[in-house]
Coordinates of C-alpha atoms in Angstrom, one line a residue:
Chain A
X1 CA -2.0 22.3 -23.8
X2 CA -3.5 24.0 -21.1
X3 CA -5.9 21.9 -19.0
X4 CA -9.6 22.8 -17.6
X5 CA -11.2 22.1 -14.9
X6 CA -14.0 22.7 -13.1
X7 CA -14.7 21.8 -9.0
X8 CA -15.2 23.4 -5.6
X9 CA -13.1 26.8 -4.3
X10 CA -13.2 26.3 -0.8
X11 CA -13.4 28.2 2.4
X12 CA -11.7 25.2 4.9
X13 CA -11.4 24.8 8.8
X14 CA -9.1 21.7 10.0
X15 CA -8.5 20.0 12.6
X16 CA -5.8 17.6 12.5
X17 CA -3.7 16.2 15.5
X18 CA -1.3 19.1 14.9
X19 CA -3.5 21.9 15.0
X20 CA -6.6 24.0 13.7
X21 CA -6.8 26.2 10.0
X22 CA -9.3 28.9 10.2
X23 CA -11.1 29.6 6.7
X24 CA -7.8 28.8 4.7
X25 CA -8.1 28.4 0.7
X26 CA -9.5 25.0 -0.3
X27 CA -11.7 23.2 -2.9
X28 CA -10.7 20.8 -5.5
X29 CA -10.2 22.9 -7.9
X30 CA -7.5 25.1 -5.6
X31 CA -5.5 21.6 -5.2
X32 CA -6.0 20.4 -9.3
X33 CA -5.2 24.0 -10.7
X34 CA -1.7 25.1 -8.0
X35 CA -0.3 21.7 -9.1
X36 CA -0.7 22.0 -13.0
X37 CA -0.3 25.2 -13.4
X38 CA 3.2 23.7 -12.2
X39 CA 3.1 21.9 -14.9
X40 CA 0.4 23.0 -18.1
X41 CA -1.7 25.7 -18.0
X42 CA -4.9 25.6 -16.4
X43 CA -8.3 27.2 -17.1
X44 CA -10.3 27.9 -14.1
X45 CA -14.0 27.1 -13.4
X46 CA -15.9 27.3 -10.2
X47 CA -17.3 30.0 -7.8
X48 CA -16.9 31.7 -5.3
X49 CA -19.5 34.9 -2.7
X50 CA -18.8 37.4 -2.3
X51 CA -16.5 37.2 0.4
X52 CA -13.7 36.0 -1.5
X53 CA -11.1 38.5 -2.3
X54 CA -8.4 39.3 -3.2
X55 CA -5.5 37.7 -0.4
X56 CA -7.4 34.5 -1.5
X57 CA -6.8 34.9 -5.2
X58 CA -2.7 35.8 -5.3
X59 CA -2.7 32.2 -4.4
X60 CA -3.5 31.6 -8.3
X61 CA -2.2 34.8 -9.3
X62 CA 1.5 34.8 -11.0
X63 CA 0.7 31.2 -12.3
X64 CA -0.4 30.0 -15.3
X65 CA -3.5 30.1 -14.2
X66 CA -7.1 31.7 -15.9
X67 CA -8.9 32.4 -13.2
X68 CA -11.7 34.3 -16.3
X69 CA -14.7 31.1 -15.5
X70 CA -13.7 31.9 -11.5
X71 CA -17.4 33.7 -11.6
X72 CA -18.0 35.8 -8.5
X73 CA -22.0 34.9 -6.8
X74 CA -23.6 37.2 -5.1
X75 CA -23.1 35.3 -1.0
X76 CA -20.7 33.1 0.9
X77 CA -18.6 30.3 -0.5
X78 CA -18.8 27.1 0.2
X79 CA -17.0 26.6 3.4
X80 CA -16.2 23.0 4.8
X81 CA -14.9 22.1 8.2
X82 CA -14.0 18.6 9.2
X83 CA -12.0 17.6 12.0
X84 CA -9.3 14.5 11.4
X85 CA -8.4 11.2 13.5
X86 CA -5.0 10.6 15.5
X87 CA -3.5 8.4 13.3
X88 CA -4.8 11.1 9.7
X89 CA -6.9 7.6 7.9
X90 CA -10.5 8.6 8.8
X91 CA -12.2 12.2 9.0
X92 CA -15.2 13.4 10.5
X93 CA -17.1 16.1 8.3
X94 CA -18.4 18.7 10.8
X95 CA -20.6 21.0 8.4
X96 CA -20.1 21.5 5.0
X97 CA -22.5 25.1 3.9
X98 CA -22.6 24.5 0.1
X99 CA -23.8 28.4 0.2
X100 CA -22.6 29.9 -3.1
X101 CA -21.6 26.8 -4.5
X102 CA -25.6 25.0 -4.4
X103 CA -26.6 27.6 -7.0
X104 CA -23.2 27.0 -9.6
X105 CA -23.7 26.6 -13.3
X106 CA -20.9 25.7 -14.7
X107 CA -20.9 28.2 -17.9
X108 CA -17.5 27.4 -20.0
X109 CA -16.1 30.7 -21.2
X110 CA -15.5 31.2 -25.2
X111 CA -11.2 30.6 -24.6
X112 CA -11.8 28.1 -23.0
X113 CA -13.4 24.9 -25.3
X114 CA -10.7 24.6 -27.3
X115 CA -9.1 22.9 -24.1
X116 CA -7.8 19.7 -25.2
X117 CA -7.5 18.5 -21.4
X118 CA -10.9 18.2 -18.8
X119 CA -10.2 17.5 -15.4
X120 CA -13.7 17.7 -14.0
X121 CA -13.9 17.8 -9.9
X122 CA -15.6 16.1 -7.4
X123 CA -19.0 17.7 -8.2
X124 CA -22.2 16.6 -9.2
X125 CA -22.1 14.7 -12.0
X126 CA -24.9 16.0 -14.2
X127 CA -23.0 19.3 -14.0
X128 CA -20.1 16.7 -15.2
X129 CA -22.1 16.3 -18.3
X130 CA -23.4 20.2 -18.5
X131 CA -19.1 21.4 -18.8
X132 CA -18.3 18.5 -21.2
X133 CA -21.4 19.5 -23.3
X134 CA -19.7 22.7 -23.5
X135 CA -16.4 21.7 -24.9
X136 CA -15.5 21.3 -28.4
X137 CA -13.4 18.7 -28.6
X138 CA -11.8 17.4 -25.7
X139 CA -8.7 14.5 -26.1
X140 CA -8.4 13.9 -22.2
X141 CA -11.7 13.9 -20.0
X142 CA -10.5 13.0 -16.4
X143 CA -12.4 12.7 -13.8
X144 CA -13.6 12.5 -10.0
X145 CA -16.3 11.2 -8.3
X146 CA -17.5 10.0 -4.6
X147 CA -19.9 8.2 -2.3
X148 CA -22.9 11.0 -1.8
X149 CA -23.2 10.8 -5.4
X150 CA -22.1 6.7 -6.5
X151 CA -25.2 6.6 -3.6
X152 CA -27.4 9.2 -4.6
X153 CA -26.9 9.4 -8.2
X154 CA -26.0 5.8 -10.0
X155 CA -27.7 7.1 -12.4
X156 CA -26.3 9.7 -13.4
X157 CA -22.4 8.9 -12.5
X158 CA -22.4 5.7 -15.4
X159 CA -24.4 8.4 -17.9
X160 CA -21.0 11.0 -16.8
X161 CA -18.4 7.4 -16.6
X162 CA -19.3 7.0 -20.7
X163 CA -17.8 10.1 -21.8
X164 CA -14.7 9.9 -19.5
X165 CA -10.8 8.1 -20.4
X166 CA -9.4 8.4 -17.5
X167 CA -11.2 8.0 -13.5
X168 CA -9.6 9.0 -10.8
X169 CA -10.8 7.5 -7.1
X170 CA -10.5 5.9 -4.0
X171 CA -10.1 2.6 -3.2
X172 CA -13.7 3.0 -1.6
X173 CA -15.2 4.2 -3.8
X174 CA -14.1 1.8 -6.4
X175 CA -16.0 -1.1 -3.9
X176 CA -18.9 1.3 -4.2
X177 CA -19.3 2.1 -7.9
X178 CA -18.5 -1.4 -9.0
X179 CA -19.8 -3.5 -5.9
X180 CA -16.6 -5.2 -5.6
X181 CA -14.5 -5.7 -3.1
X182 CA -11.3 -6.9 -4.8
X183 CA -9.9 -4.1 -6.4
X184 CA -9.1 -6.1 -9.8
X185 CA -12.4 -7.1 -10.2
X186 CA -13.4 -3.5 -9.7
X187 CA -11.3 -2.1 -11.9
X188 CA -13.1 -3.8 -14.7
X189 CA -15.7 -3.6 -14.0
X190 CA -15.4 -0.6 -13.7
X191 CA -12.9 -0.3 -17.1
X192 CA -16.5 -1.8 -19.0
X193 CA -18.3 1.2 -18.4
X194 CA -16.5 4.2 -20.3
X195 CA -12.8 4.7 -18.4
X196 CA -10.0 3.4 -20.5
X197 CA -7.7 3.7 -17.2
X198 CA -8.9 3.5 -13.7
X199 CA -6.7 5.2 -11.4
X200 CA -7.4 4.0 -7.6
X201 CA -5.9 6.1 -4.9
X202 CA -5.2 4.4 -1.6
X203 CA -4.2 6.9 0.8
X204 CA -0.3 6.4 2.7
X205 CA -0.6 3.0 0.5
X206 CA 0.0 4.3 -2.9
X207 CA -1.9 4.6 -6.0
X208 CA -2.8 1.3 -7.7
X209 CA -3.4 2.9 -12.3
X210 CA -4.7 -0.1 -14.2
X211 CA -5.2 -0.3 -17.6
X212 CA -4.8 -1.6 -20.8
X213 CA -1.5 -2.5 -20.4
X214 CA -2.0 -3.8 -17.6
X215 CA -1.7 -2.7 -14.0
X216 CA 0.6 -0.3 -12.3
X217 CA 1.5 -0.3 -8.9
X218 CA 3.1 2.7 -7.1
X219 CA 3.8 4.0 -3.8
X220 CA 2.9 6.8 -1.4
X221 CA 6.3 8.5 -0.3
X222 CA 6.7 7.4 3.3
X223 CA 6.6 11.1 5.5
X224 CA 7.6 11.4 8.6
X225 CA 5.1 14.2 9.1
X226 CA 1.4 14.3 7.4
X227 CA 0.4 17.9 8.5
X228 CA -2.6 17.6 7.1
X229 CA -4.3 15.0 4.0
X230 CA -6.8 17.3 2.7
X231 CA -7.0 18.0 -0.6
X232 CA -3.8 15.1 -2.1
X233 CA -5.8 13.7 -4.0
X234 CA -6.6 16.8 -6.5
X235 CA -3.2 17.8 -5.8
X236 CA -2.7 13.8 -6.8
X237 CA -5.0 15.1 -9.9
X238 CA -3.2 18.1 -10.9
X239 CA -0.8 17.0 -10.8
X240 CA -1.4 13.5 -13.0
X241 CA -2.9 15.8 -16.1
X242 CA -0.6 18.4 -16.1
X243 CA 2.0 16.8 -15.6
X244 CA 0.6 14.8 -18.4
X245 CA -0.6 17.8 -20.8
X246 CA 3.1 19.0 -20.7
X247 CA 4.6 15.1 -22.4
X248 CA 1.4 15.6 -25.4
X249 CA 1.4 11.5 -24.9
X250 CA -2.0 9.3 -23.3
X251 CA 1.1 6.1 -23.6
X252 CA 1.3 3.7 -21.0
X253 CA 4.8 5.3 -19.6
X254 CA 4.0 8.4 -20.0
X255 CA 0.6 7.9 -17.5
X256 CA 2.9 5.9 -15.5
X257 CA 5.1 9.1 -14.9
X258 CA 2.3 11.1 -14.2
X259 CA 0.7 9.2 -11.2
X260 CA 4.3 9.5 -10.0
X261 CA 4.3 13.1 -10.5
X262 CA 0.6 13.3 -9.4
X263 CA 2.5 10.9 -5.7
X264 CA 5.3 13.5 -5.7
X265 CA 2.8 16.9 -5.8
X266 CA 0.6 15.1 -3.1
X267 CA 3.7 14.4 -0.9
X268 CA 4.9 18.0 -1.2
X269 CA 0.3 18.8 -0.8
X270 CA -0.1 16.5 3.6
X271 CA 2.8 18.3 3.9
X272 CA 0.9 21.7 5.4
X273 CA -2.4 22.9 5.7
X274 CA -4.5 24.6 2.7
X275 CA -2.2 24.7 -0.4
X276 CA 0.5 26.5 2.3
X277 CA 2.6 23.9 0.6
X278 CA 2.7 23.9 -2.7
X279 CA 2.1 27.7 -3.2
X280 CA 6.1 28.0 -1.8
X281 CA 6.8 25.2 -4.1
X282 CA 10.0 24.9 -6.9
X283 CA 9.9 23.2 -9.7
X284 CA 14.2 22.0 -8.6
X285 CA 12.0 20.4 -5.5
X286 CA 9.4 18.9 -7.7
X287 CA 12.0 16.5 -9.3
X288 CA 14.4 16.0 -6.8
X289 CA 11.0 14.5 -4.7
X290 CA 10.7 12.9 -8.5
X291 CA 14.0 11.0 -7.4
X292 CA 13.1 10.4 -4.1
X293 CA 10.2 8.6 -5.6
X294 CA 12.7 6.2 -8.4
X295 CA 14.8 6.0 -5.2
X296 CA 12.3 4.2 -3.3
X297 CA 11.1 1.8 -5.5
X298 CA 14.1 0.7 -8.1
X299 CA 15.4 -3.1 -7.3
X300 CA 17.2 -5.5 -10.1
X301 CA 16.3 -7.6 -12.0
X302 CA 17.5 -11.4 -11.5
Chain B
X1 CA 24.3 -21.1 2.7
X2 CA 21.6 -23.0 4.1
X3 CA 19.4 -21.8 6.5
X4 CA 18.8 -23.1 10.5
X5 CA 14.7 -22.4 10.7
X6 CA 13.1 -22.2 13.8
X7 CA 9.4 -22.2 13.8
X8 CA 6.6 -23.8 14.4
X9 CA 5.3 -27.6 12.2
X10 CA 1.6 -27.2 12.7
X11 CA -2.6 -28.8 11.3
X12 CA -4.1 -25.4 10.6
X13 CA -7.8 -25.3 9.4
X14 CA -8.7 -22.8 8.5
X15 CA -12.2 -21.3 6.7
X16 CA -12.3 -18.0 4.3
X17 CA -15.4 -17.3 2.5
X18 CA -14.4 -20.1 -0.8
X19 CA -14.4 -22.8 1.7
X20 CA -12.6 -25.1 4.4
X21 CA -10.0 -26.8 4.8
X22 CA -9.6 -29.3 8.2
X23 CA -6.5 -30.1 10.0
X24 CA -3.8 -29.4 6.6
X25 CA -0.2 -28.6 6.8
X26 CA 0.0 -25.2 9.2
X27 CA 3.1 -23.7 11.1
X28 CA 5.4 -20.5 10.4
X29 CA 8.7 -23.8 9.3
X30 CA 6.9 -25.0 7.2
X31 CA 5.5 -22.9 4.7
X32 CA 9.2 -20.8 5.5
X33 CA 11.2 -24.5 5.0
X34 CA 9.1 -24.5 1.9
X35 CA 9.5 -21.4 0.0
X36 CA 12.9 -20.6 0.8
X37 CA 13.8 -24.5 -0.3
X38 CA 13.6 -23.0 -3.6
X39 CA 16.5 -21.1 -3.2
X40 CA 18.7 -22.3 -0.8
X41 CA 18.5 -26.0 1.8
X42 CA 17.3 -25.6 5.1
X43 CA 17.9 -27.0 7.7
X44 CA 14.8 -27.2 9.7
X45 CA 13.7 -26.8 13.8
X46 CA 11.0 -27.5 15.4
X47 CA 8.0 -30.1 16.7
X48 CA 5.2 -32.4 16.2
X49 CA 2.7 -35.0 17.7
X50 CA 3.3 -38.2 17.5
X51 CA -0.4 -37.8 15.1
X52 CA 2.1 -36.3 12.2
X53 CA 2.8 -38.8 9.6
X54 CA 4.3 -39.8 7.2
X55 CA 2.2 -37.7 4.7
X56 CA 2.4 -34.9 6.6
X57 CA 5.9 -34.9 5.8
X58 CA 5.7 -35.1 2.3
X59 CA 5.8 -31.3 1.6
X60 CA 9.2 -31.2 2.6
X61 CA 10.7 -34.9 0.7
X62 CA 12.4 -33.7 -2.6
X63 CA 13.4 -30.8 -1.6
X64 CA 16.6 -29.7 0.7
X65 CA 15.1 -29.5 3.6
X66 CA 16.9 -31.1 6.3
X67 CA 14.0 -32.7 9.3
X68 CA 17.2 -34.1 11.3
X69 CA 15.7 -31.3 13.5
X70 CA 12.4 -31.9 13.3
X71 CA 11.6 -33.9 16.8
X72 CA 9.2 -35.7 17.3
X73 CA 6.9 -36.0 20.7
X74 CA 4.5 -37.9 22.7
X75 CA 1.1 -36.2 21.9
X76 CA -0.7 -34.3 19.6
X77 CA 0.2 -31.4 16.7
X78 CA -0.1 -28.4 17.4
X79 CA -3.2 -27.2 16.4
X80 CA -4.3 -23.8 15.4
X81 CA -8.1 -23.1 14.0
X82 CA -9.3 -19.9 12.2
X83 CA -11.9 -18.3 10.3
X84 CA -11.3 -14.3 7.6
X85 CA -13.7 -12.0 7.1
X86 CA -15.3 -11.5 3.6
X87 CA -12.8 -9.5 2.7
X88 CA -10.2 -11.2 4.3
X89 CA -8.0 -8.7 6.3
X90 CA -9.2 -9.9 9.5
X91 CA -9.3 -13.8 11.2
X92 CA -10.5 -14.5 14.3
X93 CA -8.5 -17.5 16.3
X94 CA -11.1 -19.8 16.5
X95 CA -8.4 -21.9 18.3
X96 CA -5.0 -23.2 19.4
X97 CA -3.9 -25.9 20.4
X98 CA -0.5 -26.0 21.5
X99 CA -0.7 -29.4 22.3
X100 CA 3.2 -30.5 22.1
X101 CA 4.1 -27.1 21.0
X102 CA 3.6 -25.6 24.5
X103 CA 7.2 -28.2 26.0
X104 CA 9.3 -27.0 22.8
X105 CA 13.2 -26.6 24.1
X106 CA 14.9 -25.9 20.6
X107 CA 18.2 -28.6 20.2
X108 CA 19.5 -27.7 17.5
X109 CA 21.9 -30.7 15.8
X110 CA 25.2 -30.7 15.9
X111 CA 25.0 -30.5 11.5
X112 CA 23.4 -27.2 12.2
X113 CA 25.2 -25.0 14.0
X114 CA 27.8 -23.9 12.2
X115 CA 24.5 -22.2 10.1
X116 CA 25.5 -18.2 8.7
X117 CA 21.8 -17.6 7.9
X118 CA 19.3 -18.4 10.5
X119 CA 15.5 -17.6 10.6
X120 CA 13.9 -17.1 14.2
X121 CA 10.0 -18.1 13.1
X122 CA 7.4 -16.3 15.5
X123 CA 8.0 -18.1 19.5
X124 CA 9.0 -17.0 23.2
X125 CA 11.9 -14.7 22.8
X126 CA 13.4 -16.1 26.0
X127 CA 13.8 -19.5 22.5
X128 CA 14.8 -17.3 19.7
X129 CA 17.7 -16.3 21.9
X130 CA 18.4 -20.1 22.7
X131 CA 18.4 -21.2 19.9
X132 CA 21.2 -18.1 18.7
X133 CA 23.5 -19.7 22.3
X134 CA 23.2 -22.5 20.2
X135 CA 24.5 -21.9 16.5
X136 CA 27.8 -21.0 15.8
X137 CA 28.5 -17.2 14.3
X138 CA 25.4 -17.1 12.3
X139 CA 26.0 -14.4 9.5
X140 CA 22.4 -13.1 9.2
X141 CA 19.7 -13.1 11.6
X142 CA 16.5 -12.9 11.1
X143 CA 13.1 -13.0 13.2
X144 CA 9.5 -12.3 13.4
X145 CA 8.0 -11.5 16.4
X146 CA 4.0 -11.1 17.3
X147 CA 2.0 -9.4 19.5
X148 CA 1.3 -11.3 22.0
X149 CA 5.0 -11.0 23.2
X150 CA 5.6 -7.4 22.4
X151 CA 3.0 -7.4 24.8
X152 CA 3.4 -10.4 27.4
X153 CA 7.3 -10.7 27.3
X154 CA 9.2 -6.8 26.0
X155 CA 11.6 -7.1 27.8
X156 CA 12.5 -10.9 26.7
X157 CA 11.5 -9.8 23.3
X158 CA 14.2 -6.3 23.7
X159 CA 16.5 -8.3 24.7
X160 CA 16.2 -10.6 21.7
X161 CA 16.1 -8.0 19.1
X162 CA 19.5 -6.8 20.3
X163 CA 21.3 -10.1 18.7
X164 CA 18.9 -9.3 15.5
X165 CA 19.9 -7.8 11.8
X166 CA 16.7 -7.8 10.1
X167 CA 12.7 -7.9 11.6
X168 CA 10.4 -9.2 9.7
X169 CA 6.8 -7.6 11.3
X170 CA 3.7 -6.2 10.3
X171 CA 2.4 -2.7 10.3
X172 CA 0.2 -3.1 13.1
X173 CA 3.4 -5.0 15.1
X174 CA 6.1 -2.7 15.0
X175 CA 4.0 0.1 15.6
X176 CA 3.4 -1.6 18.5
X177 CA 7.0 -2.5 19.0
X178 CA 7.5 1.4 18.8
X179 CA 4.9 3.1 20.5
X180 CA 5.1 5.1 17.0
X181 CA 1.7 5.0 14.0
X182 CA 4.3 7.0 12.0
X183 CA 5.4 3.8 10.1
X184 CA 9.0 6.0 9.6
X185 CA 9.4 7.2 12.8
X186 CA 8.2 4.1 14.6
X187 CA 11.6 1.8 12.4
X188 CA 14.2 4.6 13.9
X189 CA 12.8 3.9 17.4
X190 CA 12.8 -0.5 16.0
X191 CA 16.6 -0.3 14.4
X192 CA 18.2 2.0 17.8
X193 CA 16.9 -1.5 19.2
X194 CA 19.0 -3.5 17.3
X195 CA 17.8 -4.7 13.9
X196 CA 19.8 -3.1 11.2
X197 CA 16.6 -3.6 8.5
X198 CA 13.2 -4.0 9.4
X199 CA 11.1 -5.1 7.3
X200 CA 7.6 -4.0 7.9
X201 CA 4.7 -6.4 5.5
X202 CA 1.7 -4.5 4.8
X203 CA -1.1 -7.3 3.2
X204 CA -2.2 -6.4 0.4
X205 CA -0.6 -2.9 0.4
X206 CA 3.3 -4.6 0.1
X207 CA 6.1 -3.9 2.5
X208 CA 8.0 -1.7 3.4
X209 CA 12.1 -2.2 4.2
X210 CA 14.4 0.3 6.7
X211 CA 17.7 0.1 6.5
X212 CA 20.9 2.6 6.7
X213 CA 20.5 3.0 2.8
X214 CA 17.1 4.3 3.3
X215 CA 13.9 3.6 2.9
X216 CA 12.7 0.5 -0.4
X217 CA 8.8 -0.3 -0.8
X218 CA 7.7 -3.2 -2.4
X219 CA 3.6 -3.3 -3.6
X220 CA 2.3 -6.7 -3.6
X221 CA 1.0 -8.3 -6.8
X222 CA -3.0 -7.5 -7.5
X223 CA -4.4 -10.8 -7.0
X224 CA -7.8 -11.2 -8.5
X225 CA -8.3 -14.0 -6.0
X226 CA -7.0 -14.6 -2.7
X227 CA -7.8 -17.4 -1.6
X228 CA -6.6 -17.9 1.6
X229 CA -3.4 -16.0 3.7
X230 CA -2.8 -18.2 5.9
X231 CA 1.6 -18.4 6.3
X232 CA 1.8 -15.2 3.4
X233 CA 3.9 -13.8 6.6
X234 CA 6.5 -17.0 7.1
X235 CA 6.0 -17.4 2.8
X236 CA 7.4 -14.2 2.4
X237 CA 10.0 -14.2 4.3
X238 CA 11.5 -17.7 4.2
X239 CA 11.4 -16.9 -0.2
X240 CA 13.4 -13.6 1.2
X241 CA 15.9 -15.3 3.4
X242 CA 16.3 -18.6 1.4
X243 CA 16.7 -15.7 -2.2
X244 CA 18.9 -13.6 0.0
X245 CA 21.2 -16.8 0.9
X246 CA 21.5 -17.8 -2.5
X247 CA 23.2 -14.0 -3.2
X248 CA 25.5 -14.9 -0.2
X249 CA 25.3 -11.1 -0.8
X250 CA 24.1 -8.4 2.7
X251 CA 23.4 -5.0 0.8
X252 CA 21.3 -2.6 0.1
X253 CA 20.5 -4.3 -3.8
X254 CA 20.5 -8.0 -2.7
X255 CA 18.1 -6.6 0.2
X256 CA 16.1 -5.1 -2.5
X257 CA 16.2 -8.2 -4.6
X258 CA 14.8 -10.4 -1.8
X259 CA 12.6 -7.5 -1.3
X260 CA 10.7 -8.8 -4.0
X261 CA 11.3 -11.9 -4.5
X262 CA 9.8 -12.5 -0.9
X263 CA 6.8 -10.8 -2.4
X264 CA 6.4 -12.9 -5.4
X265 CA 6.7 -16.4 -4.1
X266 CA 3.4 -14.8 -1.3
X267 CA 1.6 -14.2 -4.1
X268 CA 0.9 -17.8 -4.6
X269 CA 1.3 -19.5 -1.3
X270 CA -2.5 -17.4 -1.1
X271 CA -3.7 -19.3 -4.0
X272 CA -4.8 -22.4 -2.3
X273 CA -4.8 -23.3 1.2
X274 CA -2.2 -24.6 3.3
X275 CA 0.6 -24.7 1.1
X276 CA -0.9 -26.3 -2.0
X277 CA 0.1 -23.8 -4.5
X278 CA 4.1 -23.7 -2.7
X279 CA 4.4 -27.5 -3.9
X280 CA 3.6 -28.2 -7.0
X281 CA 5.4 -24.3 -7.7
X282 CA 8.0 -24.7 -10.9
X283 CA 11.2 -22.0 -10.6
X284 CA 10.4 -20.6 -14.3
X285 CA 7.3 -19.7 -12.9
X286 CA 8.7 -17.8 -9.8
X287 CA 11.0 -16.8 -12.4
X288 CA 7.9 -15.3 -14.2
X289 CA 6.6 -13.2 -11.5
X290 CA 9.5 -12.0 -10.4
X291 CA 9.3 -10.1 -14.2
X292 CA 5.3 -10.1 -12.7
X293 CA 6.4 -7.1 -9.9
X294 CA 8.6 -5.6 -12.5
X295 CA 6.2 -5.2 -14.6
X296 CA 4.1 -3.7 -12.4
X297 CA 6.2 -0.8 -10.4
X298 CA 8.9 0.5 -12.7
X299 CA 8.1 4.3 -14.2
X300 CA 10.8 6.7 -16.5
X301 CA 12.9 8.7 -15.1
X302 CA 11.8 12.4 -16.6

C-alpha cells in the first residue's frame, strides 16, 4: 500500500567531528521517502525552491516515489545548518533559513488522496491537519512533531493528535508533551491524547513503543562509527511505516517488526552524510542487518 | 556452585524525591549477596563495626549466605550518605565515612578458598588482587570498579583486570577506563586488558554485553516508579553471577540469560529503599519478571 508523506525537502549543511557536508540533500520527507521506498510506494508532498535541480531529484528517481506533490516555488529551498558535539549526542542549529518552506501550504494531488498510510512529518500542526482534511479515509496516520510546536502551539498539537494513530517522537519531546519525566507515565498521558501507539526514539539507546499490548523495547545497533546522525529519526519513521504498510497489518507483531526495521534503516543512515548510505543500500543488506538485531537481542527462556 | 563475594557492608542514608531513609543497610556486598542467594550459595567477605547488630544481620539470615568472612572490627561501620536529583539520573554524595572499612584487609576463610565463582566488589584494586591470591583456582572472576580507582590507581586497576574474566561497570566508567567515547571501541580496548566479557550497565537504558560471541543488548524494564536506584548495579551483579553460577555454564547463551536475570533483580531493587524489596521477594515473582523481559523484547523474524 502506498504511503503519503508530507514534510520538508531541504538543503543541509552539517558539521560533525568527522567532517563537513555543504548544502547536501536533507529534510524529513527526503529521508522518510527514500527509507520507506524500499518497502512501499511513496507519495511525496513538499516544496522546493528554484535552486533545487535535477541533481537533487536523482535521489528519488528510479524508486517508487511519486513526486507529483513536490511543489516548486519561486525562491530558495529550505536550508538548515547544524554542528554536532564531539559525542554526537547534541547539536547546535547554526541557521534555519525557511525560505520557500515558510509559505508551504500542502496541496494533496488527487491521486494521493486515497492513501491508506499517511506520515505527517515535523511541520506546523495546523498544516498537518490540513493534510488530513485532504485525504479520504486513511487507515493509519503516523505523525512526528518537535518541541518548537509542543511549546509554541500546544493547543494545535493536541488537536492534531486526536486524529493520529501512531506518534513518533524522541524522549525529550515525550516528556515535554506530557509534562511527565517518567516515560511510562508520559506514554499513558500521550496515548490519552489520541495516538493508540507511541514510539519513543532514544537515539543510541534505542526505541520504546507503548501500545494497548504493552511495551516493546528495541536497542539501537551499537556502531563503531556514527558519522552523522542527521535524518536518523525520519529514516527510522520511513523504515517503520514503509515496512508496516508493506505487511498490510497494524497489529502488535507487525508493529514490533516495524520498530526493528526502522532501527535497521536508521543504523544505515548514520553511517554517512545526507542520504548517501541509503542511496546505495540493497534489500539483502537490509535483511542481513535486521538479523543483526535478532542476534543482538535474543536470549533463551529460563 | 558457591560464590565468594568481597565488598562493602554499610549503612546508607539516602534522599530521593520520594523520601528519605536513615542509616539503612547498604553496601555492594549486601546487595550482591542477597540477590545472588536466590540462585546460589554465597560466601561473604566484608567488615562491619561494633554498631552493626543482629537486626542488620537478619537480612542475611535464613538465606544461603555464609557470614564467617564478615569481620567485626572495633569502631563504626562504613556510612554513605547521598541525595538523588529529581530525575534520579544523578546523585551527590553528601558524606562517605569509611570508618572500619578504611582498615579493611580481606581475609578469606579456609572453607571459602575453593570457590569457583568470585565477585570482587568495588574496592581498592590492590585489595581485589589480595583476594585472588587467597583463592585456589576460581573458574570465573567477575569484578566491579569505579572512577575513583580508574583515575586514582590506574596501574593497579590494569594489573587486577589481567586476572578478571568478566568486568561489570557502567558506561561512564567504560569510557574513562578505555579513553574511548564510543562503547564498541571502549569494549575492544577493555577486553584487550584482560576480561573476555565486558558488561556495560547503562541504568535506565539497560545493559550491553561484549564478548567473543559479539554484542548482546538487554533493556531495563520501563518502570512507572523508580523509588531508589541505590544498589541497583550490585543487585544486577548478584543476579547475573548468582544465576550464572547456578547453571554451571559460562557460554554465550548462559551469559545472555544471566544479563536478563541481573536486569530482573535490579528492577526489583529500585522499587524500595535499601534491600527492602529484595528481602520480601519470591522465586515465582522473579521468574514472572524474567518473562516480562521476554515480552518486552520479543519480535519475529522477517
